[in-house]
Amino acid sequence: MQRREFIKLGALGGAALMAGLPLTMAHARSDFKIKKIRYYAAPGYTKPLFNQARGIVEVETDSGLIGVGEGGTPDMVRQCAEMLIGEDPFRIEHLWQYLYRGMFYPPGREKLHGLGAIEMALWDLKGKALDVPVYDLLGGKTRNFVECYATGFRASNANTPEGRAQDCIAAGLRSYRIGPTGGNGEEPFDFYEHSKKTIDLCERIDKAVGGSGNWAIDLHTRFDTPEAIKICSELEKMEPYFVEDIIRSENPEVYRTIRNMTKVPIAVGEQFGDRWDTNVLMENHLIDYSRVTLPNTGGITELKKILAIGETHYVGIIPHFTGPLSTAALIHVLGSSSPTRCMIELAGGEPEKPDYFNEDFIDFREGKVYLNPSPGLGVTFDPEKADFLFEITENTKHTHPILKSPDGAIHNW
């Protein structure tokens, strides 16, 4: 069967696979090869953080089919892209292992971000080829929508934190997140002063929204242990949905101590990447929620694995806010994973909808995001509205050592 027919009958082939029917009904494997990978800068986005990069990645096959992803800095995406030309785009897990293990050193979190952008595009491409949404490829819907919470609330005219929190909850969002007082300025940060002010702010917010998990706080790793625990001790009598980043994140083992010193729901992970950053916290029941997100984990497949580890240890997932397409990808993953407790963070209380994507790629209503049944991630990208930076059409000329075991699986060299 020719590739053109494969694209037409992709949904039939996918249905045949799921129903266990003979594969003679449709072509069930990919004859595609990755031909080009393009990278665009998101117009107007100038945040200079590696781990919040919002590059737009297109992966194009020799059939002309294109998948779209988001994330990664130019140098990280370029290194990954130069290993993929000529590869089968349907072998997503294999390609992830190849990029993750195919250089001498394991990737750092900046490279994971670029890897996650490309992997996201591969899922979008595969869903479009088979004419099914990505959540169907991941196992199908386990929920109809995903609850959201807001950090800040643009739709409010209130000029107090309490008023904005009340407006947020009235709009249908599950929770309103605040930060501690002090910081982000030239004034010295006094731990004693701002721990007291932070406790006072929490008391006012809790009273305004009536507890019941309608608010949460991120301590931003800002406090040392004595003040952090003092804050948490006072919050135990309130009802925050979670308390995030109580202490610095470099040493996850510190949460063995923190967990024994407080009973507040603990959320950690926005500064983390793949499952190896998170597994100690989950396996030892040191946190209640993981904050990992896309594309920071290295991709949709990796996030799915982290969710599985979380389910095993009764840890929920509340991903950190991210780029607009990555937010859409989160909905596909959370909407097709275990029905563990989850929320999506929306900066300002609403999803971003840049004009280089179609208007309906995210279905946001009354504080919730609903699963998009369109093929792939449900996104259409207009490259004319973005800033083209480069295109990769050939693999790197430099060697990137890789070994395969006798069965063809990727193996460390």
Tab-separated table of C-alpha atoms in Angstrom:
chain	number	residue	atom	x	y	z
A	1	MET	CA	0.000	0.000	0.000
A	2	GLN	CA	1.365	3.429	-0.912
A	3	ARG	CA	2.005	6.110	1.680
A	4	ARG	CA	-0.865	8.244	0.402
A	5	GLU	CA	-3.257	5.372	1.069
A	6	PHE	CA	-1.700	4.841	4.478
A	7	ILE	CA	-2.542	8.403	5.475
A	8	LYS	CA	-6.136	8.017	4.280
A	9	LEU	CA	-6.661	4.693	6.013
A	10	GLY	CA	-4.625	5.432	9.101
A	11	ALA	CA	-7.648	5.596	11.389
A	12	LEU	CA	-8.879	2.255	10.054
A	13	GLY	CA	-5.496	0.722	10.716
A	14	GLY	CA	-5.459	2.091	14.258
A	15	ALA	CA	-8.983	0.788	14.884
A	16	ALA	CA	-8.007	-2.618	13.533
A	17	LEU	CA	-5.075	-2.781	15.917
A	18	MET	CA	-7.170	-1.811	18.921
A	19	ALA	CA	-9.886	-4.294	18.001
A	20	GLY	CA	-7.437	-7.111	17.383
A	21	LEU	CA	-8.514	-7.466	13.748
A	22	PRO	CA	-6.285	-8.791	10.942
A	23	LEU	CA	-3.770	-6.223	9.812
A	24	THR	CA	-4.664	-6.871	6.169
A	25	MET	CA	-7.422	-4.303	6.713
A	26	ALA	CA	-4.869	-1.479	6.624
A	27	HIS	CA	-1.186	-0.754	6.584
A	28	ALA	CA	-0.110	-1.015	10.229
A	29	ARG	CA	3.502	0.079	10.081
A	30	SER	CA	5.358	3.197	9.038
A	31	ASP	CA	7.370	3.464	5.853
A	32	PHE	CA	8.079	7.107	6.664
A	33	LYS	CA	11.531	8.524	7.191
A	34	ILE	CA	12.370	11.804	8.894
A	35	LYS	CA	13.498	14.179	6.151
A	36	LYS	CA	13.697	17.613	7.789
A	37	ILE	CA	13.537	19.195	11.224
A	38	ARG	CA	12.894	22.933	11.406
A	39	TYR	CA	13.167	25.311	14.341
A	40	TYR	CA	11.331	28.615	14.822
A	41	ALA	CA	11.510	31.219	17.568
A	42	ALA	CA	8.191	32.130	19.145
A	43	PRO	CA	7.491	35.784	18.243
A	44	GLY	CA	7.553	38.145	21.188
A	45	TYR	CA	8.796	35.550	23.663
A	46	THR	CA	12.087	36.784	25.074
A	47	LYS	CA	12.383	35.017	28.425
A	48	PRO	CA	16.082	34.009	28.602
A	49	LEU	CA	15.612	30.791	30.599
A	50	PHE	CA	16.872	27.542	29.075
A	51	ASN	CA	14.221	25.514	30.852
A	52	GLN	CA	11.344	27.719	29.778
A	53	ALA	CA	12.358	27.968	26.111
A	54	ARG	CA	9.469	28.043	23.641
A	55	GLY	CA	11.011	27.235	20.304
A	56	ILE	CA	8.636	25.660	17.788
A	57	VAL	CA	9.844	22.436	16.184
A	58	GLU	CA	8.555	20.870	12.975
A	59	VAL	CA	9.449	17.269	12.126
A	60	GLU	CA	8.735	16.499	8.463
A	61	THR	CA	8.779	13.080	6.809
A	62	ASP	CA	9.572	12.151	3.212
A	63	SER	CA	5.807	11.875	2.655
A	64	GLY	CA	5.322	15.538	3.523
A	65	LEU	CA	3.562	14.812	6.817
A	66	ILE	CA	4.550	17.253	9.592
A	67	GLY	CA	4.406	17.044	13.381
A	68	VAL	CA	4.729	20.075	15.656
A	69	GLY	CA	6.399	20.333	19.068
A	70	GLU	CA	7.462	23.098	21.434
A	71	GLY	CA	10.517	23.802	23.573
A	72	GLY	CA	14.277	23.664	23.560
A	73	THR	CA	16.980	26.181	22.781
A	74	PRO	CA	18.446	26.228	19.240
A	75	ASP	CA	21.678	24.432	20.144
A	76	MET	CA	19.933	21.640	22.058
A	77	VAL	CA	17.328	21.050	19.341
A	78	ARG	CA	20.020	21.130	16.655
A	79	GLN	CA	22.098	18.432	18.368
A	80	CYS	CA	19.075	16.154	18.710
A	81	ALA	CA	17.829	16.857	15.182
A	82	GLU	CA	21.195	15.969	13.643
A	83	MET	CA	20.805	12.414	14.945
A	84	LEU	CA	17.343	11.760	13.497
A	85	ILE	CA	17.423	12.344	9.752
A	86	GLY	CA	16.458	9.117	7.971
A	87	GLU	CA	14.927	7.527	11.084
A	88	ASP	CA	11.427	6.026	11.349
A	89	PRO	CA	9.327	8.646	13.218
A	90	PHE	CA	6.916	6.025	14.555
A	91	ARG	CA	9.594	4.418	16.761
A	92	ILE	CA	9.177	7.111	19.402
A	93	GLU	CA	10.497	5.210	22.428
A	94	HIS	CA	13.453	3.892	20.422
A	95	LEU	CA	14.352	7.379	19.198
A	96	TRP	CA	14.021	8.761	22.724
A	97	GLN	CA	16.478	6.143	24.011
A	98	TYR	CA	18.781	6.905	21.074
A	99	LEU	CA	18.864	10.634	21.814
A	100	TYR	CA	19.055	10.149	25.585
A	101	ARG	CA	21.831	7.535	25.559
A	102	GLY	CA	23.538	8.148	22.235
A	103	MET	CA	26.144	10.606	23.420
A	104	PHE	CA	28.873	10.016	25.965
A	105	TYR	CA	27.142	11.875	28.805
A	106	PRO	CA	23.519	11.531	29.961
A	107	PRO	CA	21.605	14.653	28.937
A	108	GLY	CA	21.246	17.539	31.356
A	109	ARG	CA	17.946	19.279	31.914
A	110	GLU	CA	18.560	21.795	29.117
A	111	LYS	CA	19.016	19.035	26.542
A	112	LEU	CA	15.988	17.200	27.929
A	113	HIS	CA	13.954	20.292	27.077
A	114	GLY	CA	15.016	20.101	23.426
A	115	LEU	CA	14.525	16.333	23.348
A	116	GLY	CA	11.042	16.847	24.774
A	117	ALA	CA	10.154	19.304	21.999
A	118	ILE	CA	11.147	16.862	19.256
A	119	GLU	CA	9.453	13.921	20.973
A	120	MET	CA	6.255	15.983	21.264
A	121	ALA	CA	6.379	16.593	17.513
A	122	LEU	CA	6.767	12.853	16.873
A	123	TRP	CA	3.575	12.122	18.812
A	124	ASP	CA	1.733	14.863	16.949
A	125	LEU	CA	2.963	13.444	13.646
A	126	LYS	CA	1.927	9.893	14.516
A	127	GLY	CA	-1.531	10.961	15.632
A	128	LYS	CA	-2.056	12.909	12.415
A	129	ALA	CA	-0.836	9.957	10.325
A	130	LEU	CA	-3.289	7.609	12.040
A	131	ASP	CA	-6.031	10.270	12.185
A	132	VAL	CA	-6.473	9.933	15.957
A	133	PRO	CA	-5.779	12.249	18.910
A	134	VAL	CA	-2.615	11.580	20.891
A	135	TYR	CA	-4.641	10.636	23.961
A	136	ASP	CA	-6.049	7.665	22.016
A	137	LEU	CA	-2.509	6.535	21.198
A	138	LEU	CA	-1.703	6.731	24.918
A	139	GLY	CA	-4.552	4.446	25.950
A	140	GLY	CA	-7.695	6.512	25.518
A	141	LYS	CA	-9.539	8.926	27.778
A	142	THR	CA	-9.572	8.308	31.522
A	143	ARG	CA	-11.253	11.641	32.287
A	144	ASN	CA	-13.324	14.153	30.333
A	145	PHE	CA	-11.474	17.264	31.462
A	146	VAL	CA	-8.565	18.361	33.600
A	147	GLU	CA	-9.034	20.824	36.444
A	148	CYS	CA	-6.948	24.006	36.416
A	149	TYR	CA	-5.542	26.369	38.961
A	150	ALA	CA	-4.308	29.903	38.493
A	151	THR	CA	-1.120	31.698	39.422
A	152	GLY	CA	-2.375	35.255	39.263
A	153	PHE	CA	-5.762	35.981	37.702
A	154	ARG	CA	-5.950	38.389	34.761
A	155	ALA	CA	-9.746	38.386	34.571
A	156	SER	CA	-10.072	40.018	37.992
A	157	ASN	CA	-10.463	43.744	38.582
A	158	ALA	CA	-9.799	43.280	42.290
A	159	ASN	CA	-6.782	45.070	43.690
A	160	THR	CA	-6.204	42.734	46.640
A	161	PRO	CA	-4.912	39.142	46.730
A	162	GLU	CA	-8.091	38.085	48.521
A	163	GLY	CA	-10.306	39.588	45.828
A	164	ARG	CA	-8.341	37.994	43.000
A	165	ALA	CA	-8.495	34.613	44.734
A	166	GLN	CA	-12.277	34.893	45.140
A	167	ASP	CA	-12.735	35.877	41.483
A	168	CYS	CA	-10.570	32.942	40.408
A	169	ILE	CA	-12.661	30.397	42.305
A	170	ALA	CA	-15.912	32.026	41.106
A	171	ALA	CA	-14.695	31.581	37.512
A	172	GLY	CA	-14.567	27.802	37.986
A	173	LEU	CA	-10.853	27.178	38.537
A	174	ARG	CA	-10.051	24.635	41.216
A	175	SER	CA	-7.473	26.626	43.166
A	176	TYR	CA	-5.607	29.928	43.384
A	177	ARG	CA	-1.861	29.831	43.906
A	178	ILE	CA	0.077	32.527	45.699
A	179	GLY	CA	3.762	33.068	46.416
A	180	PRO	CA	5.545	34.245	49.563
A	181	THR	CA	5.982	37.900	50.346
A	182	GLY	CA	9.255	39.629	49.578
A	183	GLY	CA	11.921	38.950	46.998
A	184	ASN	CA	12.419	39.795	43.327
A	185	GLY	CA	13.685	43.250	44.176
A	186	GLU	CA	16.726	45.105	45.452
A	187	GLU	CA	15.608	45.162	49.073
A	188	PRO	CA	17.355	42.553	51.267
A	189	PHE	CA	15.230	39.495	51.923
A	190	ASP	CA	14.676	39.171	55.668
A	191	PHE	CA	13.702	35.594	56.533
A	192	TYR	CA	12.023	36.477	59.826
A	193	GLU	CA	10.019	39.366	58.458
A	194	HIS	CA	8.797	37.593	55.347
A	195	SER	CA	7.976	34.302	57.025
A	196	LYS	CA	5.594	36.219	59.304
A	197	LYS	CA	4.137	38.214	56.398
A	198	THR	CA	3.717	35.038	54.333
A	199	ILE	CA	1.785	33.345	57.153
A	200	ASP	CA	-0.451	36.400	57.440
A	201	LEU	CA	-1.113	36.382	53.671
A	202	CYS	CA	-2.046	32.692	53.782
A	203	GLU	CA	-4.484	33.285	56.632
A	204	ARG	CA	-6.203	36.043	54.657
A	205	ILE	CA	-6.407	33.968	51.456
A	206	ASP	CA	-7.694	30.907	53.321
A	207	LYS	CA	-10.428	32.973	54.942
A	208	ALA	CA	-11.359	34.624	51.635
A	209	VAL	CA	-11.877	31.382	49.684
A	210	GLY	CA	-13.086	29.155	52.500
A	211	GLY	CA	-10.228	26.657	52.677
A	212	SER	CA	-11.144	23.308	51.061
A	213	GLY	CA	-8.055	23.285	48.859
A	214	ASN	CA	-9.158	26.442	47.060
A	215	TRP	CA	-5.681	27.929	47.417
A	216	ALA	CA	-2.044	26.838	47.382
A	217	ILE	CA	1.330	28.450	47.952
A	218	ASP	CA	4.755	28.166	46.360
A	219	LEU	CA	7.575	29.066	48.762
A	220	HIS	CA	9.910	29.222	45.728
A	221	THR	CA	12.783	27.524	47.614
A	222	ARG	CA	13.221	30.996	49.122
A	223	PHE	CA	13.441	30.151	52.815
A	224	ASP	CA	15.956	28.225	54.860
A	225	THR	CA	14.715	25.264	56.880
A	226	PRO	CA	13.757	27.027	60.174
A	227	GLU	CA	11.518	29.602	58.512
A	228	ALA	CA	10.147	27.145	55.962
A	229	ILE	CA	9.038	24.769	58.721
A	230	LYS	CA	7.624	27.661	60.767
A	231	ILE	CA	5.428	28.583	57.788
A	232	CYS	CA	4.353	24.985	57.192
A	233	SER	CA	3.502	24.490	60.862
A	234	GLU	CA	1.117	27.440	60.748
A	235	LEU	CA	-0.421	26.251	57.467
A	236	GLU	CA	-1.292	22.814	58.849
A	237	LYS	CA	-4.411	24.236	60.518
A	238	MET	CA	-5.512	25.778	57.214
A	239	GLU	CA	-6.430	23.877	54.051
A	240	PRO	CA	-3.954	24.604	51.251
A	241	TYR	CA	-4.178	22.282	48.280
A	242	PHE	CA	-0.381	22.044	48.415
A	243	VAL	CA	2.744	23.807	49.637
A	244	GLU	CA	5.370	23.879	46.926
A	245	ASP	CA	9.179	23.965	46.993
A	246	ILE	CA	9.497	24.270	50.747
A	247	ILE	CA	13.278	24.047	50.590
A	248	ARG	CA	16.004	24.129	47.922
A	249	SER	CA	15.678	21.379	45.317
A	250	GLU	CA	19.300	20.418	44.617
A	251	ASN	CA	19.253	17.627	47.215
A	252	PRO	CA	15.965	15.691	47.068
A	253	GLU	CA	17.066	13.654	50.095
A	254	VAL	CA	16.427	16.703	52.298
A	255	TYR	CA	12.723	15.929	52.041
A	256	ARG	CA	13.266	12.920	54.304
A	257	THR	CA	13.758	15.522	57.018
A	258	ILE	CA	11.083	17.939	55.790
A	259	ARG	CA	8.451	15.199	55.512
A	260	ASN	CA	8.945	14.318	59.189
A	261	MET	CA	8.612	17.945	60.252
A	262	THR	CA	5.314	18.905	58.586
A	263	LYS	CA	1.965	17.445	57.583
A	264	VAL	CA	1.105	19.907	54.809
A	265	PRO	CA	0.642	18.432	51.296
A	266	ILE	CA	4.059	18.784	49.655
A	267	ALA	CA	4.595	19.548	45.972
A	268	VAL	CA	8.047	19.414	44.349
A	269	GLY	CA	9.401	19.103	40.833
A	270	GLU	CA	9.117	22.167	38.605
A	271	GLN	CA	12.934	22.321	38.484
A	272	PHE	CA	13.260	18.607	37.642
A	273	GLY	CA	13.437	16.688	34.381
A	274	ASP	CA	13.252	12.931	33.769
A	275	ARG	CA	12.086	10.163	36.101
A	276	TRP	CA	15.496	9.805	37.761
A	277	ASP	CA	15.079	13.302	39.212
A	278	THR	CA	11.804	12.307	40.855
A	279	ASN	CA	11.813	8.612	41.717
A	280	VAL	CA	13.505	8.910	45.140
A	281	LEU	CA	10.889	11.427	46.278
A	282	MET	CA	8.027	9.265	45.048
A	283	GLU	CA	9.313	5.877	46.129
A	284	ASN	CA	9.929	7.100	49.662
A	285	HIS	CA	6.579	8.880	49.925
A	286	LEU	CA	8.315	12.206	50.566
A	287	ILE	CA	5.951	14.279	48.414
A	288	ASP	CA	2.239	14.320	47.662
A	289	TYR	CA	2.395	15.935	44.220
A	290	SER	CA	4.965	16.054	41.442
A	291	ARG	CA	5.346	19.341	39.585
A	292	VAL	CA	7.205	18.025	36.529
A	293	THR	CA	5.967	19.312	33.189
A	294	LEU	CA	6.405	19.233	29.417
A	295	PRO	CA	8.745	19.475	27.620
A	296	ASN	CA	11.084	19.556	30.647
A	297	THR	CA	10.752	15.827	31.384
A	298	GLY	CA	12.116	14.958	27.946
A	299	GLY	CA	8.753	14.241	26.392
A	300	ILE	CA	5.288	12.770	26.548
A	301	THR	CA	6.521	9.187	26.952
A	302	GLU	CA	8.717	10.112	29.907
A	303	LEU	CA	5.931	12.043	31.606
A	304	LYS	CA	3.655	9.028	31.172
A	305	LYS	CA	6.262	6.893	32.964
A	306	ILE	CA	6.552	9.407	35.803
A	307	LEU	CA	2.779	9.312	36.182
A	308	ALA	CA	2.936	5.526	36.448
A	309	ILE	CA	5.558	5.775	39.207
A	310	GLY	CA	3.346	8.333	40.921
A	311	GLU	CA	0.296	6.076	40.770
A	312	THR	CA	2.299	3.233	42.291
A	313	HIS	CA	3.202	5.437	45.264
A	314	TYR	CA	-0.051	7.451	45.457
A	315	VAL	CA	1.541	10.710	44.307
A	316	GLY	CA	-0.555	13.138	42.262
A	317	ILE	CA	0.602	15.378	39.405
A	318	ILE	CA	0.202	19.156	39.101
A	319	PRO	CA	2.528	20.256	36.278
A	320	HIS	CA	4.188	23.650	36.295
A	321	PHE	CA	2.861	26.160	33.773
A	322	THR	CA	4.509	25.879	30.376
A	323	GLY	CA	4.219	26.955	26.743
A	324	PRO	CA	0.871	26.966	24.917
A	325	LEU	CA	1.439	23.813	22.837
A	326	SER	CA	3.043	22.038	25.795
A	327	THR	CA	-0.081	22.835	27.812
A	328	ALA	CA	-2.164	21.165	25.113
A	329	ALA	CA	0.150	18.156	25.219
A	330	LEU	CA	-0.246	17.953	29.010
A	331	ILE	CA	-4.001	17.606	28.540
A	332	HIS	CA	-3.491	14.567	26.298
A	333	VAL	CA	-1.189	12.918	28.843
A	334	LEU	CA	-3.180	13.706	31.985
A	335	GLY	CA	-6.429	12.873	30.218
A	336	SER	CA	-5.237	9.384	29.276
A	337	SER	CA	-3.278	8.377	32.369
A	338	SER	CA	-4.298	6.951	35.733
A	339	PRO	CA	-7.198	8.789	37.367
A	340	THR	CA	-4.915	10.047	40.107
A	341	ARG	CA	-5.502	13.585	41.318
A	342	CYS	CA	-4.138	16.180	38.906
A	343	MET	CA	-4.398	19.826	37.898
A	344	ILE	CA	-2.860	22.045	35.235
A	345	GLU	CA	-1.385	25.422	36.146
A	346	LEU	CA	-2.412	28.406	34.033
A	347	ALA	CA	-0.395	31.583	34.481
A	348	GLY	CA	-2.966	34.356	34.726
A	349	GLY	CA	-5.814	31.853	34.936
A	350	GLU	CA	-6.273	31.227	31.214
A	351	PRO	CA	-4.329	29.420	28.470
A	352	GLU	CA	-2.164	31.322	26.026
A	353	LYS	CA	-3.384	31.212	22.438
A	354	PRO	CA	-0.743	32.707	20.142
A	355	ASP	CA	-1.864	33.496	16.611
A	356	TYR	CA	0.665	31.113	15.049
A	357	PHE	CA	-1.502	28.210	16.297
A	358	ASN	CA	-5.149	27.549	15.455
A	359	GLU	CA	-7.621	29.156	17.845
A	360	ASP	CA	-9.189	25.884	19.040
A	361	PHE	CA	-6.081	23.829	19.860
A	362	ILE	CA	-6.994	24.186	23.565
A	363	ASP	CA	-10.599	23.796	24.706
A	364	PHE	CA	-10.827	25.874	27.904
A	365	ARG	CA	-14.215	26.401	29.523
A	366	GLU	CA	-15.282	27.527	32.998
A	367	GLY	CA	-11.904	26.888	34.556
A	368	LYS	CA	-11.313	23.473	32.997
A	369	VAL	CA	-9.494	22.169	29.925
A	370	TYR	CA	-11.237	19.508	27.852
A	371	LEU	CA	-9.605	16.845	25.693
A	372	ASN	CA	-9.294	17.845	22.035
A	373	PRO	CA	-10.459	15.011	19.720
A	374	SER	CA	-8.654	16.388	16.647
A	375	PRO	CA	-5.799	14.277	15.205
A	376	GLY	CA	-2.418	14.512	16.858
A	377	LEU	CA	-2.195	17.263	19.444
A	378	GLY	CA	-4.972	19.171	17.688
A	379	VAL	CA	-2.600	21.898	16.581
A	380	THR	CA	-2.093	23.615	13.225
A	381	PHE	CA	1.021	25.749	12.993
A	382	ASP	CA	1.381	28.748	10.664
A	383	PRO	CA	5.128	29.163	10.067
A	384	GLU	CA	4.540	32.513	8.363
A	385	LYS	CA	3.661	33.951	11.774
A	386	ALA	CA	6.813	32.695	13.516
A	387	ASP	CA	10.517	33.467	13.139
A	388	PHE	CA	12.380	30.768	11.176
A	389	LEU	CA	15.881	30.057	12.516
A	390	PHE	CA	17.203	26.873	10.890
A	391	GLU	CA	16.454	23.591	9.130
A	392	ILE	CA	18.284	20.291	9.558
A	393	THR	CA	18.344	17.933	6.555
A	394	GLU	CA	21.508	15.909	7.238
A	395	ASN	CA	22.878	14.053	10.220
A	396	THR	CA	25.938	15.324	12.035
A	397	LYS	CA	29.316	14.355	10.614
A	398	HIS	CA	30.638	13.885	14.147
A	399	THR	CA	30.468	10.434	15.662
A	400	HIS	CA	28.003	9.850	18.472
A	401	PRO	CA	28.923	6.453	19.980
A	402	ILE	CA	26.025	4.053	20.378
A	403	LEU	CA	25.680	0.343	21.000
A	404	LYS	CA	22.766	-1.986	20.458
A	405	SER	CA	22.130	-5.277	22.202
A	406	PRO	CA	21.645	-8.429	20.051
A	407	ASP	CA	17.895	-7.799	19.826
A	408	GLY	CA	18.452	-4.286	18.410
A	409	ALA	CA	17.626	-2.327	21.557
A	410	ILE	CA	19.688	0.740	22.468
A	411	HIS	CA	22.438	-0.008	24.981
A	412	ASN	CA	24.939	2.194	26.788
A	413	TRP	CA	28.341	2.000	25.127
